[in-house]
Amino acid sequence: MSQPDTKQRILDAAERLFATDGFHATSMRMITGQAAVNLAAINYHFGSKEELLAAVIDRRLVPLNAERNRLLEQELESARRQARPPSVRQLVRAMVAPTVALRGQGEGPEHFITLVGRILADPQGIGRDLFLERMGPFISRLFEAMRQALPHLDPGLLFWRLHFSIGALSHVMRCHDRHLRLPMPFDPSLPPEELIETLLDFIEAGLEAKP
Amino acid sequence: MSQPDTKQRILDAAERLFATDGFHATSMRMITGQAAVNLAAINYHFGSKEELLAAVIDRRLVPLNAERNRLLEQELESARRQARPPSVRQLVRAMVAPTVALRGQGEGPEHFITLVGRILADPQGIGRDLFLERMGPFISRLFEAMRQALPHLDPGLLFWRLHFSIGALSHVMRCHDRHLRLPMPFDPSLPPEELIETLLDFIEAGLEAKP
DNA sequence: TCTTGACTCAAACGTTCGTTTGAAACTAGT
DNA sequence: ACTAGTTTCAAACGAACGTTTGAGTCAAGA
């Protein structure tokens, strides 16, 4: 390949622009302009604008879900060894930690976070089916593991509380910095490690609420 | 006016299309086609496509925030009369109840919910500034009231937990029905009243978690 | 009846969109 | 040095975009 990084430069520029401006508001000329490649390179390397979006999503989501599954299986295995039910906090951590860790991994993952927020908000969008297809297996396994961790909880109630938990996570991911730019008399910023624990405190208490 | 409902028909069609397809993916010809009005009617009545979006948002958000503020002031006044701190649950209810109540109020409000989800996911979108401008006063007042309700809680921690709460709410609003269309061995659907209480249980426990 | 203002309409404006094309440039195997 | 295969390039394609225009329609006041 004469310029082996053409595909990567397109992926980086598309990730950034899809996140900041949205899929439909981003033109292929904007992408190829920022990537400093020819306009036809997208269709040559990816086929179409939609297939480019799929490639942008897959590049980060596949390894992310692999890590989430690894942490979940690790806790299930640890619980099995010790003949105890899996820990709610550790199960939630399997979902939360790799996600929050995306922050502080550079500009690319930050843009990816924003892009995922857009995809979740799009009820019939292009990337949504792909995203849910990638997420489904983990969510199913997390739900089953959570039923072992909270056997007394009604499954329907557990479903909704997991739903709320995912919402809290995705919302805090979506708003990196100044989402609610209110004049605050203090600085609410937290390092990622503390943010994880703060979020785990909140979700764990909500999942284990009494009624 | 010869056809006095032209503006309403445009607003209804735009609300539906902006929600399902997104602002940039919706053309003015799609809107005027579904509204059965002339293409130029949008520019005549609203000025531009962006001003139409602002009108769509304002139509529902202004009365919604009025109701939220009413409930919040009602609880503050009740607490003042009884010389007690405001109730966490009642304060959260002021934010949650009018929002969840939008479900079951017809097709229009349901589309509006989806549209708000899109606006929140758009970091520099057209409707975002307008939306935050409308929401800001209520959020600020809610935060101050919550500080009275939870005086022992660090303000920075309260900020984050309110952030998580808003996330749980907006996520559950965004996913009316089959957001996670996993093969569930049960029916997780709930009537709005029960959904409100289920969400309040979750948020209240999270806000009052110990550390 | 004439006039005025609000509204609707078909048609066109210039621009930008995603995609395609065919030739040129480059790399590597023989 | 020649060839085959891959990648880049400028240019153009038809289609769709948001907006504007100017004539036409209608209801109501003078």
GROMACS .gro file of C-alpha atoms (C1' of nucleotides) in nm:
model
  482
    1MET     CA    1   0.000   0.000   0.000
    2SER     CA    2   0.134   0.336  -0.092
    3GLN     CA    3  -0.038   0.515   0.197
    4PRO     CA    4  -0.127   0.241   0.438
    5ASP     CA    5  -0.298   0.475   0.682
    6THR     CA    6  -0.565   0.605   0.446
    7LYS     CA    7  -0.832   0.383   0.600
    8GLN     CA    8  -0.730   0.477   0.953
    9ARG     CA    9  -0.730   0.847   0.873
   10ILE     CA   10  -1.076   0.816   0.724
   11LEU     CA   11  -1.198   0.625   1.030
   12ASP     CA   12  -1.055   0.887   1.267
   13ALA     CA   13  -1.201   1.181   1.079
   14ALA     CA   14  -1.539   1.009   1.039
   15GLU     CA   15  -1.552   0.918   1.407
   16ARG     CA   16  -1.483   1.278   1.504
   17LEU     CA   17  -1.731   1.430   1.260
   18PHE     CA   18  -2.009   1.176   1.312
   19ALA     CA   19  -1.981   1.246   1.685
   20THR     CA   20  -1.975   1.625   1.674
   21ASP     CA   21  -2.208   1.691   1.382
   22GLY     CA   22  -2.407   1.371   1.341
   23PHE     CA   23  -2.420   1.122   1.057
   24HIS     CA   24  -2.652   1.308   0.825
   25ALA     CA   25  -2.497   1.648   0.894
   26THR     CA   26  -2.153   1.516   0.802
   27SER     CA   27  -2.074   1.513   0.433
   28MET     CA   28  -1.821   1.287   0.271
   29ARG     CA   29  -1.635   1.597   0.156
   30MET     CA   30  -1.594   1.706   0.517
   31ILE     CA   31  -1.456   1.363   0.610
   32THR     CA   32  -1.214   1.335   0.321
   33GLY     CA   33  -1.114   1.697   0.371
   34GLN     CA   34  -1.019   1.648   0.734
   35ALA     CA   35  -0.856   1.314   0.656
   36ALA     CA   36  -0.663   1.473   0.367
   37VAL     CA   37  -0.760   1.197   0.127
   38ASN     CA   38  -0.943   1.195  -0.201
   39LEU     CA   39  -1.321   1.208  -0.203
   40ALA     CA   40  -1.350   0.871  -0.374
   41ALA     CA   41  -1.140   0.697  -0.109
   42ILE     CA   42  -1.439   0.634   0.116
   43ASN     CA   43  -1.636   0.451  -0.150
   44TYR     CA   44  -1.327   0.264  -0.259
   45HIS     CA   45  -1.224   0.142   0.088
   46PHE     CA   46  -1.561   0.107   0.262
   47GLY     CA   47  -1.821   0.091  -0.015
   48SER     CA   48  -2.057   0.362   0.109
   49LYS     CA   49  -2.110   0.620   0.379
   50GLU     CA   50  -2.326   0.381   0.581
   51GLU     CA   51  -2.067   0.103   0.567
   52LEU     CA   52  -1.813   0.355   0.689
   53LEU     CA   53  -2.030   0.420   0.993
   54ALA     CA   54  -2.047   0.048   1.062
   55ALA     CA   55  -1.669   0.027   1.043
   56VAL     CA   56  -1.633   0.321   1.283
   57ILE     CA   57  -1.861   0.152   1.536
   58ASP     CA   58  -1.707  -0.192   1.507
   59ARG     CA   59  -1.352  -0.071   1.550
   60ARG     CA   60  -1.413   0.025   1.912
   61LEU     CA   61  -1.723  -0.167   2.016
   62VAL     CA   62  -1.589  -0.516   1.951
   63PRO     CA   63  -1.287  -0.489   2.184
   64LEU     CA   64  -1.497  -0.296   2.437
   65ASN     CA   65  -1.754  -0.575   2.464
   66ALA     CA   66  -1.480  -0.834   2.478
   67GLU     CA   67  -1.340  -0.662   2.786
   68ARG     CA   68  -1.683  -0.634   2.944
   69ASN     CA   69  -1.747  -1.004   2.889
   70ARG     CA   70  -1.406  -1.088   3.032
   71LEU     CA   71  -1.478  -0.901   3.355
   72LEU     CA   72  -1.823  -1.056   3.384
   73GLU     CA   73  -1.698  -1.411   3.333
   74GLN     CA   74  -1.416  -1.344   3.578
   75GLU     CA   75  -1.663  -1.252   3.852
   76LEU     CA   76  -1.888  -1.547   3.771
   77GLU     CA   77  -1.591  -1.782   3.786
   78SER     CA   78  -1.468  -1.628   4.110
   79ALA     CA   79  -1.815  -1.666   4.263
   80ARG     CA   80  -1.837  -2.025   4.146
   81ARG     CA   81  -1.504  -2.112   4.305
   82GLN     CA   82  -1.604  -1.958   4.636
   83ALA     CA   83  -1.956  -2.106   4.621
   84ARG     CA   84  -2.119  -1.765   4.665
   85PRO     CA   85  -2.360  -1.565   4.453
   86PRO     CA   86  -2.193  -1.312   4.222
   87SER     CA   87  -2.146  -0.961   4.362
   88VAL     CA   88  -2.384  -0.696   4.237
   89ARG     CA   89  -2.112  -0.435   4.246
   90GLN     CA   90  -1.867  -0.647   4.049
   91LEU     CA   91  -2.128  -0.729   3.786
   92VAL     CA   92  -2.216  -0.363   3.744
   93ARG     CA   93  -1.846  -0.286   3.736
   94ALA     CA   94  -1.804  -0.520   3.439
   95MET     CA   95  -2.042  -0.294   3.248
   96VAL     CA   96  -1.932   0.042   3.387
   97ALA     CA   97  -1.555   0.025   3.424
   98PRO     CA   98  -1.451  -0.043   3.062
   99THR     CA   99  -1.695   0.225   2.948
  100VAL     CA  100  -1.582   0.499   3.184
  101ALA     CA  101  -1.223   0.399   3.114
  102LEU     CA  102  -1.276   0.516   2.756
  103ARG     CA  103  -1.248   0.865   2.894
  104GLY     CA  104  -0.887   0.963   2.919
  105GLN     CA  105  -0.784   0.722   2.646
  106GLY     CA  106  -0.749   1.001   2.395
  107GLU     CA  107  -0.954   1.201   2.153
  108GLY     CA  108  -1.079   0.907   1.949
  109PRO     CA  109  -1.253   0.713   2.228
  110GLU     CA  110  -1.409   1.036   2.356
  111HIS     CA  111  -1.564   1.098   2.019
  112PHE     CA  112  -1.678   0.737   2.009
  113ILE     CA  113  -1.864   0.790   2.337
  114THR     CA  114  -2.051   1.083   2.190
  115LEU     CA  115  -2.128   0.882   1.879
  116VAL     CA  116  -2.275   0.598   2.083
  117GLY     CA  117  -2.500   0.849   2.257
  118ARG     CA  118  -2.626   0.961   1.919
  119ILE     CA  119  -2.687   0.605   1.805
  120LEU     CA  120  -2.888   0.523   2.117
  121ALA     CA  121  -3.099   0.833   2.060
  122ASP     CA  122  -3.181   0.732   1.705
  123PRO     CA  123  -3.484   0.501   1.711
  124GLN     CA  124  -3.440   0.378   1.355
  125GLY     CA  125  -3.094   0.494   1.274
  126ILE     CA  126  -2.832   0.329   1.064
  127GLY     CA  127  -2.594   0.221   1.336
  128ARG     CA  128  -2.858   0.115   1.585
  129ASP     CA  129  -2.915  -0.239   1.465
  130LEU     CA  130  -2.544  -0.300   1.449
  131PHE     CA  131  -2.495  -0.157   1.795
  132LEU     CA  132  -2.768  -0.365   1.960
  133GLU     CA  133  -2.648  -0.673   1.776
  134ARG     CA  134  -2.306  -0.623   1.933
  135MET     CA  135  -2.443  -0.541   2.278
  136GLY     CA  136  -2.718  -0.803   2.302
  137PRO     CA  137  -2.512  -1.103   2.415
  138PHE     CA  138  -2.347  -0.912   2.697
  139ILE     CA  139  -2.673  -0.760   2.821
  140SER     CA  140  -2.840  -1.100   2.822
  141ARG     CA  141  -2.555  -1.256   3.017
  142LEU     CA  142  -2.547  -0.962   3.258
  143PHE     CA  143  -2.920  -1.000   3.321
  144GLU     CA  144  -2.888  -1.370   3.398
  145ALA     CA  145  -2.591  -1.311   3.627
  146MET     CA  146  -2.780  -1.036   3.804
  147ARG     CA  147  -3.068  -1.274   3.870
  148GLN     CA  148  -2.824  -1.495   4.058
  149ALA     CA  149  -2.691  -1.195   4.250
  150LEU     CA  150  -3.038  -1.070   4.342
  151PRO     CA  151  -3.250  -1.388   4.352
  152HIS     CA  152  -3.516  -1.229   4.571
  153LEU     CA  153  -3.585  -0.950   4.320
  154ASP     CA  154  -3.877  -0.983   4.081
  155PRO     CA  155  -3.740  -1.031   3.727
  156GLY     CA  156  -3.958  -0.755   3.586
  157LEU     CA  157  -3.838  -0.513   3.851
  158LEU     CA  158  -3.479  -0.618   3.787
  159PHE     CA  159  -3.530  -0.551   3.420
  160TRP     CA  160  -3.639  -0.194   3.485
  161ARG     CA  161  -3.366  -0.126   3.737
  162LEU     CA  162  -3.103  -0.251   3.496
  163HIS     CA  163  -3.264  -0.024   3.242
  164PHE     CA  164  -3.226   0.272   3.478
  165SER     CA  165  -2.865   0.175   3.544
  166ILE     CA  166  -2.780   0.169   3.176
  167GLY     CA  167  -2.945   0.508   3.146
  168ALA     CA  168  -2.738   0.658   3.425
  169LEU     CA  169  -2.423   0.518   3.267
  170SER     CA  170  -2.498   0.629   2.914
  171HIS     CA  171  -2.603   0.974   3.031
  172VAL     CA  172  -2.288   1.036   3.229
  173MET     CA  173  -2.083   0.912   2.934
  174ARG     CA  174  -2.268   1.137   2.696
  175CYS     CA  175  -2.192   1.449   2.899
  176HIS     CA  176  -1.817   1.450   2.936
  177ASP     CA  177  -1.770   1.794   3.071
  178ARG     CA  178  -2.012   2.077   3.067
  179HIS     CA  179  -2.338   1.910   2.977
  180LEU     CA  180  -2.529   2.104   3.237
  181ARG     CA  181  -2.332   2.425   3.210
  182LEU     CA  182  -2.492   2.581   3.510
  183PRO     CA  183  -2.305   2.837   3.717
  184MET     CA  184  -2.182   2.599   3.985
  185PRO     CA  185  -2.025   2.731   4.304
  186PHE     CA  186  -1.784   2.437   4.301
  187ASP     CA  187  -1.597   2.210   4.066
  188PRO     CA  188  -1.779   1.879   4.017
  189SER     CA  189  -1.506   1.719   3.806
  190LEU     CA  190  -1.381   1.379   3.917
  191PRO     CA  191  -1.098   1.153   3.804
  192PRO     CA  192  -1.229   0.845   3.619
  193GLU     CA  193  -1.154   0.605   3.905
  194GLU     CA  194  -1.359   0.809   4.152
  195LEU     CA  195  -1.634   0.861   3.897
  196ILE     CA  196  -1.661   0.483   3.859
  197GLU     CA  197  -1.697   0.431   4.232
  198THR     CA  198  -1.945   0.719   4.263
  199LEU     CA  199  -2.155   0.571   3.987
  200LEU     CA  200  -2.128   0.221   4.136
  201ASP     CA  201  -2.248   0.353   4.472
  202PHE     CA  202  -2.550   0.506   4.304
  203ILE     CA  203  -2.641   0.207   4.088
  204GLU     CA  204  -2.578  -0.052   4.358
  205ALA     CA  205  -2.808   0.132   4.600
  206GLY     CA  206  -3.075   0.166   4.333
  207LEU     CA  207  -3.058  -0.200   4.232
  208GLU     CA  208  -3.082  -0.316   4.594
  209ALA     CA  209  -3.357  -0.072   4.700
  210LYS     CA  210  -3.605  -0.250   4.919
  211PRO     CA  211  -3.959  -0.262   4.771
  212MET     CA  212  -5.736   3.245   0.812
  213SER     CA  213  -5.860   3.025   0.538
  214GLN     CA  214  -5.697   2.709   0.676
  215PRO     CA  215  -5.622   2.797   1.034
  216ASP     CA  216  -5.464   2.463   1.115
  217THR     CA  217  -5.181   2.485   0.867
  218LYS     CA  218  -4.929   2.576   1.138
  219GLN     CA  219  -5.052   2.299   1.367
  220ARG     CA  220  -5.036   2.040   1.091
  221ILE     CA  221  -4.682   2.147   1.010
  222LEU     CA  222  -4.584   2.129   1.379
  223ASP     CA  223  -4.736   1.782   1.416
  224ALA     CA  224  -4.571   1.644   1.104
  225ALA     CA  225  -4.236   1.802   1.190
  226GLU     CA  226  -4.248   1.667   1.544
  227ARG     CA  227  -4.314   1.317   1.416
  228LEU     CA  228  -4.048   1.327   1.146
  229PHE     CA  229  -3.780   1.502   1.352
  230ALA     CA  230  -3.830   1.233   1.617
  231THR     CA  231  -3.826   0.928   1.392
  232ASP     CA  232  -3.574   1.037   1.130
  233GLY     CA  233  -3.379   1.322   1.290
  234PHE     CA  234  -3.355   1.687   1.200
  235HIS     CA  235  -3.104   1.662   0.918
  236ALA     CA  236  -3.256   1.346   0.773
  237THR     CA  237  -3.595   1.511   0.750
  238SER     CA  238  -3.650   1.725   0.443
  239MET     CA  239  -3.898   2.008   0.421
  240ARG     CA  240  -4.068   1.823   0.139
  241MET     CA  241  -4.128   1.525   0.369
  242ILE     CA  242  -4.282   1.756   0.632
  243THR     CA  243  -4.506   1.947   0.394
  244GLY     CA  244  -4.597   1.623   0.222
  245GLN     CA  245  -4.718   1.456   0.543
  246ALA     CA  246  -4.884   1.777   0.657
  247ALA     CA  247  -5.054   1.812   0.317
  248VAL     CA  248  -4.951   2.175   0.285
  249ASN     CA  249  -4.748   2.363   0.029
  250LEU     CA  250  -4.369   2.348   0.043
  251ALA     CA  251  -4.337   2.723   0.098
  252ALA     CA  252  -4.569   2.719   0.398
  253ILE     CA  253  -4.285   2.638   0.639
  254ASN     CA  254  -4.078   2.938   0.538
  255TYR     CA  255  -4.386   3.156   0.536
  256HIS     CA  256  -4.513   3.061   0.881
  257PHE     CA  257  -4.187   2.985   1.065
  258GLY     CA  258  -3.910   3.152   0.867
  259SER     CA  259  -3.677   2.858   0.829
  260LYS     CA  260  -3.635   2.490   0.907
  261GLU     CA  261  -3.438   2.568   1.222
  262GLU     CA  262  -3.700   2.808   1.352
  263LEU     CA  263  -3.957   2.536   1.292
  264LEU     CA  264  -3.757   2.305   1.518
  265ALA     CA  265  -3.753   2.573   1.787
  266ALA     CA  266  -4.130   2.607   1.759
  267VAL     CA  267  -4.174   2.229   1.786
  268ILE     CA  268  -3.967   2.221   2.104
  269ASP     CA  269  -4.125   2.524   2.266
  270ARG     CA  270  -4.478   2.406   2.209
  271ARG     CA  271  -4.438   2.119   2.455
  272LEU     CA  272  -4.140   2.215   2.670
  273VAL     CA  273  -4.278   2.543   2.804
  274PRO     CA  274  -4.592   2.394   2.962
  275LEU     CA  275  -4.393   2.089   3.075
  276ASN     CA  276  -4.145   2.298   3.270
  277ALA     CA  277  -4.425   2.510   3.411
  278GLU     CA  278  -4.580   2.197   3.558
  279ARG     CA  279  -4.246   2.078   3.696
  280ASN     CA  280  -4.186   2.413   3.861
  281ARG     CA  281  -4.536   2.408   4.003
  282LEU     CA  282  -4.480   2.071   4.171
  283LEU     CA  283  -4.142   2.177   4.304
  284GLU     CA  284  -4.269   2.501   4.455
  285GLN     CA  285  -4.564   2.312   4.598
  286GLU     CA  286  -4.333   2.077   4.788
  287LEU     CA  287  -4.107   2.361   4.902
  288GLU     CA  288  -4.409   2.553   5.028
  289SER     CA  289  -4.549   2.248   5.203
  290ALA     CA  290  -4.211   2.185   5.368
  291ARG     CA  291  -4.189   2.546   5.477
  292ARG     CA  292  -4.534   2.534   5.636
  293GLN     CA  293  -4.448   2.220   5.828
  294ALA     CA  294  -4.099   2.344   5.920
  295ARG     CA  295  -3.933   2.035   5.775
  296PRO     CA  296  -3.675   1.986   5.500
  297PRO     CA  297  -3.825   1.911   5.159
  298SER     CA  298  -3.875   1.544   5.076
  299VAL     CA  299  -3.624   1.388   4.837
  300ARG     CA  300  -3.892   1.175   4.682
  301GLN     CA  301  -4.128   1.465   4.625
  302LEU     CA  302  -3.853   1.675   4.468
  303VAL     CA  303  -3.758   1.394   4.233
  304ARG     CA  304  -4.124   1.343   4.161
  305ALA     CA  305  -4.152   1.704   4.042
  306MET     CA  306  -3.899   1.620   3.775
  307VAL     CA  307  -4.011   1.265   3.695
  308ALA     CA  308  -4.390   1.267   3.711
  309PRO     CA  309  -4.472   1.528   3.442
  310THR     CA  310  -4.216   1.366   3.215
  311VAL     CA  311  -4.339   1.009   3.248
  312ALA     CA  312  -4.695   1.139   3.222
  313LEU     CA  313  -4.618   1.243   2.865
  314ARG     CA  314  -4.645   0.876   2.783
  315GLY     CA  315  -5.003   0.788   2.722
  316GLN     CA  316  -5.096   1.141   2.625
  317GLY     CA  317  -5.108   1.053   2.260
  318GLU     CA  318  -4.884   1.022   1.962
  319GLY     CA  319  -4.752   1.378   1.968
  320PRO     CA  320  -4.602   1.377   2.318
  321GLU     CA  321  -4.447   1.035   2.251
  322HIS     CA  322  -4.269   1.173   1.948
  323PHE     CA  323  -4.163   1.474   2.150
  324ILE     CA  324  -3.997   1.242   2.402
  325THR     CA  325  -3.796   1.081   2.127
  326LEU     CA  326  -3.704   1.421   1.990
  327VAL     CA  327  -3.576   1.537   2.329
  328GLY     CA  328  -3.358   1.228   2.344
  329ARG     CA  329  -3.208   1.324   2.012
  330ILE     CA  330  -3.148   1.681   2.122
  331LEU     CA  331  -2.970   1.567   2.438
  332ALA     CA  332  -2.749   1.341   2.230
  333ASP     CA  333  -2.647   1.623   2.000
  334PRO     CA  334  -2.347   1.802   2.152
  335GLN     CA  335  -2.372   2.107   1.930
  336GLY     CA  336  -2.711   2.064   1.774
  337ILE     CA  337  -2.961   2.324   1.678
  338GLY     CA  338  -3.218   2.262   1.946
  339ARG     CA  339  -2.973   2.206   2.228
  340ASP     CA  340  -2.916   2.565   2.332
  341LEU     CA  341  -3.287   2.632   2.329
  342PHE     CA  342  -3.355   2.318   2.531
  343LEU     CA  343  -3.096   2.393   2.800
  344GLU     CA  344  -3.213   2.752   2.815
  345ARG     CA  345  -3.562   2.630   2.893
  346MET     CA  346  -3.444   2.363   3.141
  347GLY     CA  347  -3.177   2.562   3.324
  348PRO     CA  348  -3.395   2.750   3.573
  349PHE     CA  349  -3.573   2.435   3.687
  350ILE     CA  350  -3.253   2.235   3.726
  351SER     CA  351  -3.092   2.512   3.928
  352ARG     CA  352  -3.392   2.535   4.156
  353LEU     CA  353  -3.407   2.157   4.189
  354PHE     CA  354  -3.041   2.146   4.287
  355GLU     CA  355  -3.083   2.409   4.557
  356ALA     CA  356  -3.393   2.238   4.692
  357MET     CA  357  -3.209   1.906   4.696
  358ARG     CA  358  -2.931   2.062   4.901
  359GLN     CA  359  -3.189   2.142   5.163
  360ALA     CA  360  -3.328   1.791   5.147
  361LEU     CA  361  -2.985   1.628   5.175
  362PRO     CA  362  -2.780   1.882   5.373
  363HIS     CA  363  -2.524   1.622   5.482
  364LEU     CA  364  -2.433   1.533   5.122
  365ASP     CA  365  -2.128   1.690   4.961
  366PRO     CA  366  -2.247   1.930   4.686
  367GLY     CA  367  -2.015   1.777   4.428
  368LEU     CA  368  -2.146   1.430   4.505
  369LEU     CA  369  -2.502   1.559   4.490
  370PHE     CA  370  -2.429   1.709   4.150
  371TRP     CA  371  -2.318   1.375   4.013
  372ARG     CA  372  -2.604   1.181   4.166
  373LEU     CA  373  -2.854   1.427   4.021
  374HIS     CA  374  -2.674   1.378   3.692
  375PHE     CA  375  -2.721   1.001   3.718
  376SER     CA  376  -3.087   1.053   3.805
  377ILE     CA  377  -3.149   1.265   3.500
  378GLY     CA  378  -2.976   0.998   3.295
  379ALA     CA  379  -3.197   0.721   3.429
  380LEU     CA  380  -3.504   0.931   3.356
  381SER     CA  381  -3.406   1.037   3.008
  382HIS     CA  382  -3.302   0.684   2.918
  383VAL     CA  383  -3.627   0.527   3.025
  384MET     CA  384  -3.815   0.800   2.841
  385ARG     CA  385  -3.612   0.744   2.530
  386CYS     CA  386  -3.689   0.373   2.519
  387HIS     CA  387  -4.067   0.355   2.529
  388ASP     CA  388  -4.112  -0.006   2.445
  389ARG     CA  389  -3.865  -0.236   2.293
  390HIS     CA  390  -3.538  -0.055   2.334
  391LEU     CA  391  -3.362  -0.365   2.449
  392ARG     CA  392  -3.552  -0.611   2.236
  393LEU     CA  393  -3.410  -0.914   2.403
  394PRO     CA  394  -3.606  -1.236   2.420
  395MET     CA  395  -3.749  -1.187   2.768
  396PRO     CA  396  -3.921  -1.474   2.950
  397PHE     CA  397  -4.168  -1.224   3.096
  398ASP     CA  398  -4.347  -0.900   3.020
  399PRO     CA  399  -4.168  -0.603   3.174
  400SER     CA  400  -4.431  -0.347   3.072
  401LEU     CA  401  -4.570  -0.128   3.347
  402PRO     CA  402  -4.849   0.128   3.363
  403PRO     CA  403  -4.711   0.485   3.390
  404GLU     CA  404  -4.808   0.525   3.757
  405GLU     CA  405  -4.615   0.213   3.858
  406LEU     CA  406  -4.324   0.309   3.636
  407ILE     CA  407  -4.301   0.642   3.818
  408GLU     CA  408  -4.287   0.474   4.158
  409THR     CA  409  -4.038   0.215   4.037
  410LEU     CA  410  -3.814   0.488   3.905
  411LEU     CA  411  -3.857   0.694   4.222
  412ASP     CA  412  -3.755   0.394   4.434
  413PHE     CA  413  -3.441   0.357   4.227
  414ILE     CA  414  -3.342   0.723   4.222
  415GLU     CA  415  -3.426   0.786   4.587
  416ALA     CA  416  -3.209   0.495   4.698
  417GLY     CA  417  -2.926   0.613   4.474
  418LEU     CA  418  -2.943   0.972   4.597
  419GLU     CA  419  -2.942   0.863   4.960
  420ALA     CA  420  -2.671   0.598   4.930
  421LYS     CA  421  -2.440   0.614   5.225
  422PRO     CA  422  -2.078   0.705   5.132
  423DT     C1'  423  -6.769   4.691  -0.535
  424DC     C1'  424  -6.318   4.786  -0.451
  425DT     C1'  425  -5.931   4.736  -0.159
  426DT     C1'  426  -5.632   4.543   0.168
  427DG     C1'  427  -5.395   4.201   0.401
  428DA     C1'  428  -5.316   3.718   0.497
  429DC     C1'  429  -5.237   3.302   0.298
  430DT     C1'  430  -5.153   2.934  -0.073
  431DC     C1'  431  -4.953   2.768  -0.476
  432DA     C1'  432  -4.644   2.595  -0.874
  433DA     C1'  433  -4.213   2.679  -1.032
  434DA     C1'  434  -3.765   2.780  -1.018
  435DC     C1'  435  -3.326   2.937  -0.781
  436DG     C1'  436  -2.833   2.804  -0.674
  437DT     C1'  437  -2.601   2.478  -0.384
  438DT     C1'  438  -2.459   2.055  -0.203
  439DC     C1'  439  -2.523   1.578  -0.164
  440DG     C1'  440  -2.342   1.049  -0.231
  441DT     C1'  441  -2.167   0.803  -0.588
  442DT     C1'  442  -1.931   0.676  -1.024
  443DT     C1'  443  -1.589   0.698  -1.381
  444DG     C1'  444  -1.161   0.632  -1.626
  445DA     C1'  445  -0.711   0.761  -1.640
  446DA     C1'  446  -0.283   0.822  -1.375
  447DA     C1'  447   0.045   0.675  -1.010
  448DC     C1'  448   0.242   0.344  -0.742
  449DT     C1'  449   0.413  -0.135  -0.566
  450DA     C1'  450   0.577  -0.581  -0.619
  451DG     C1'  451   0.664  -1.028  -0.868
  452DT     C1'  452   0.891  -1.216  -1.278
  453DA     C1'  453   1.197  -0.369  -1.801
  454DC     C1'  454   0.754  -0.546  -1.817
  455DT     C1'  455   0.330  -0.667  -1.618
  456DA     C1'  456  -0.061  -0.715  -1.292
  457DG     C1'  457  -0.290  -0.547  -0.913
  458DT     C1'  458  -0.385  -0.191  -0.594
  459DT     C1'  459  -0.462   0.274  -0.473
  460DT     C1'  460  -0.523   0.772  -0.577
  461DC     C1'  461  -0.692   1.144  -0.835
  462DA     C1'  462  -0.977   1.523  -1.078
  463DA     C1'  463  -1.397   1.554  -1.281
  464DA     C1'  464  -1.845   1.477  -1.350
  465DC     C1'  465  -2.314   1.250  -1.270
  466DG     C1'  466  -2.816   1.294  -1.145
  467DA     C1'  467  -3.077   1.378  -0.748
  468DA     C1'  468  -3.226   1.619  -0.357
  469DC     C1'  469  -3.165   2.000  -0.059
  470DG     C1'  470  -3.349   2.481   0.174
  471DT     C1'  471  -3.511   2.892   0.015
  472DT     C1'  472  -3.722   3.253  -0.284
  473DT     C1'  473  -4.032   3.442  -0.610
  474DG     C1'  474  -4.448   3.628  -0.803
  475DA     C1'  475  -4.886   3.535  -0.937
  476DG     C1'  476  -5.316   3.363  -0.755
  477DT     C1'  477  -5.693   3.287  -0.393
  478DC     C1'  478  -5.977   3.416  -0.031
  479DA     C1'  479  -6.223   3.673   0.356
  480DA     C1'  480  -6.358   4.088   0.546
  481DG     C1'  481  -6.372   4.622   0.608
  482DA     C1'  482  -6.481   5.056   0.382
   0.00000   0.00000   0.00000
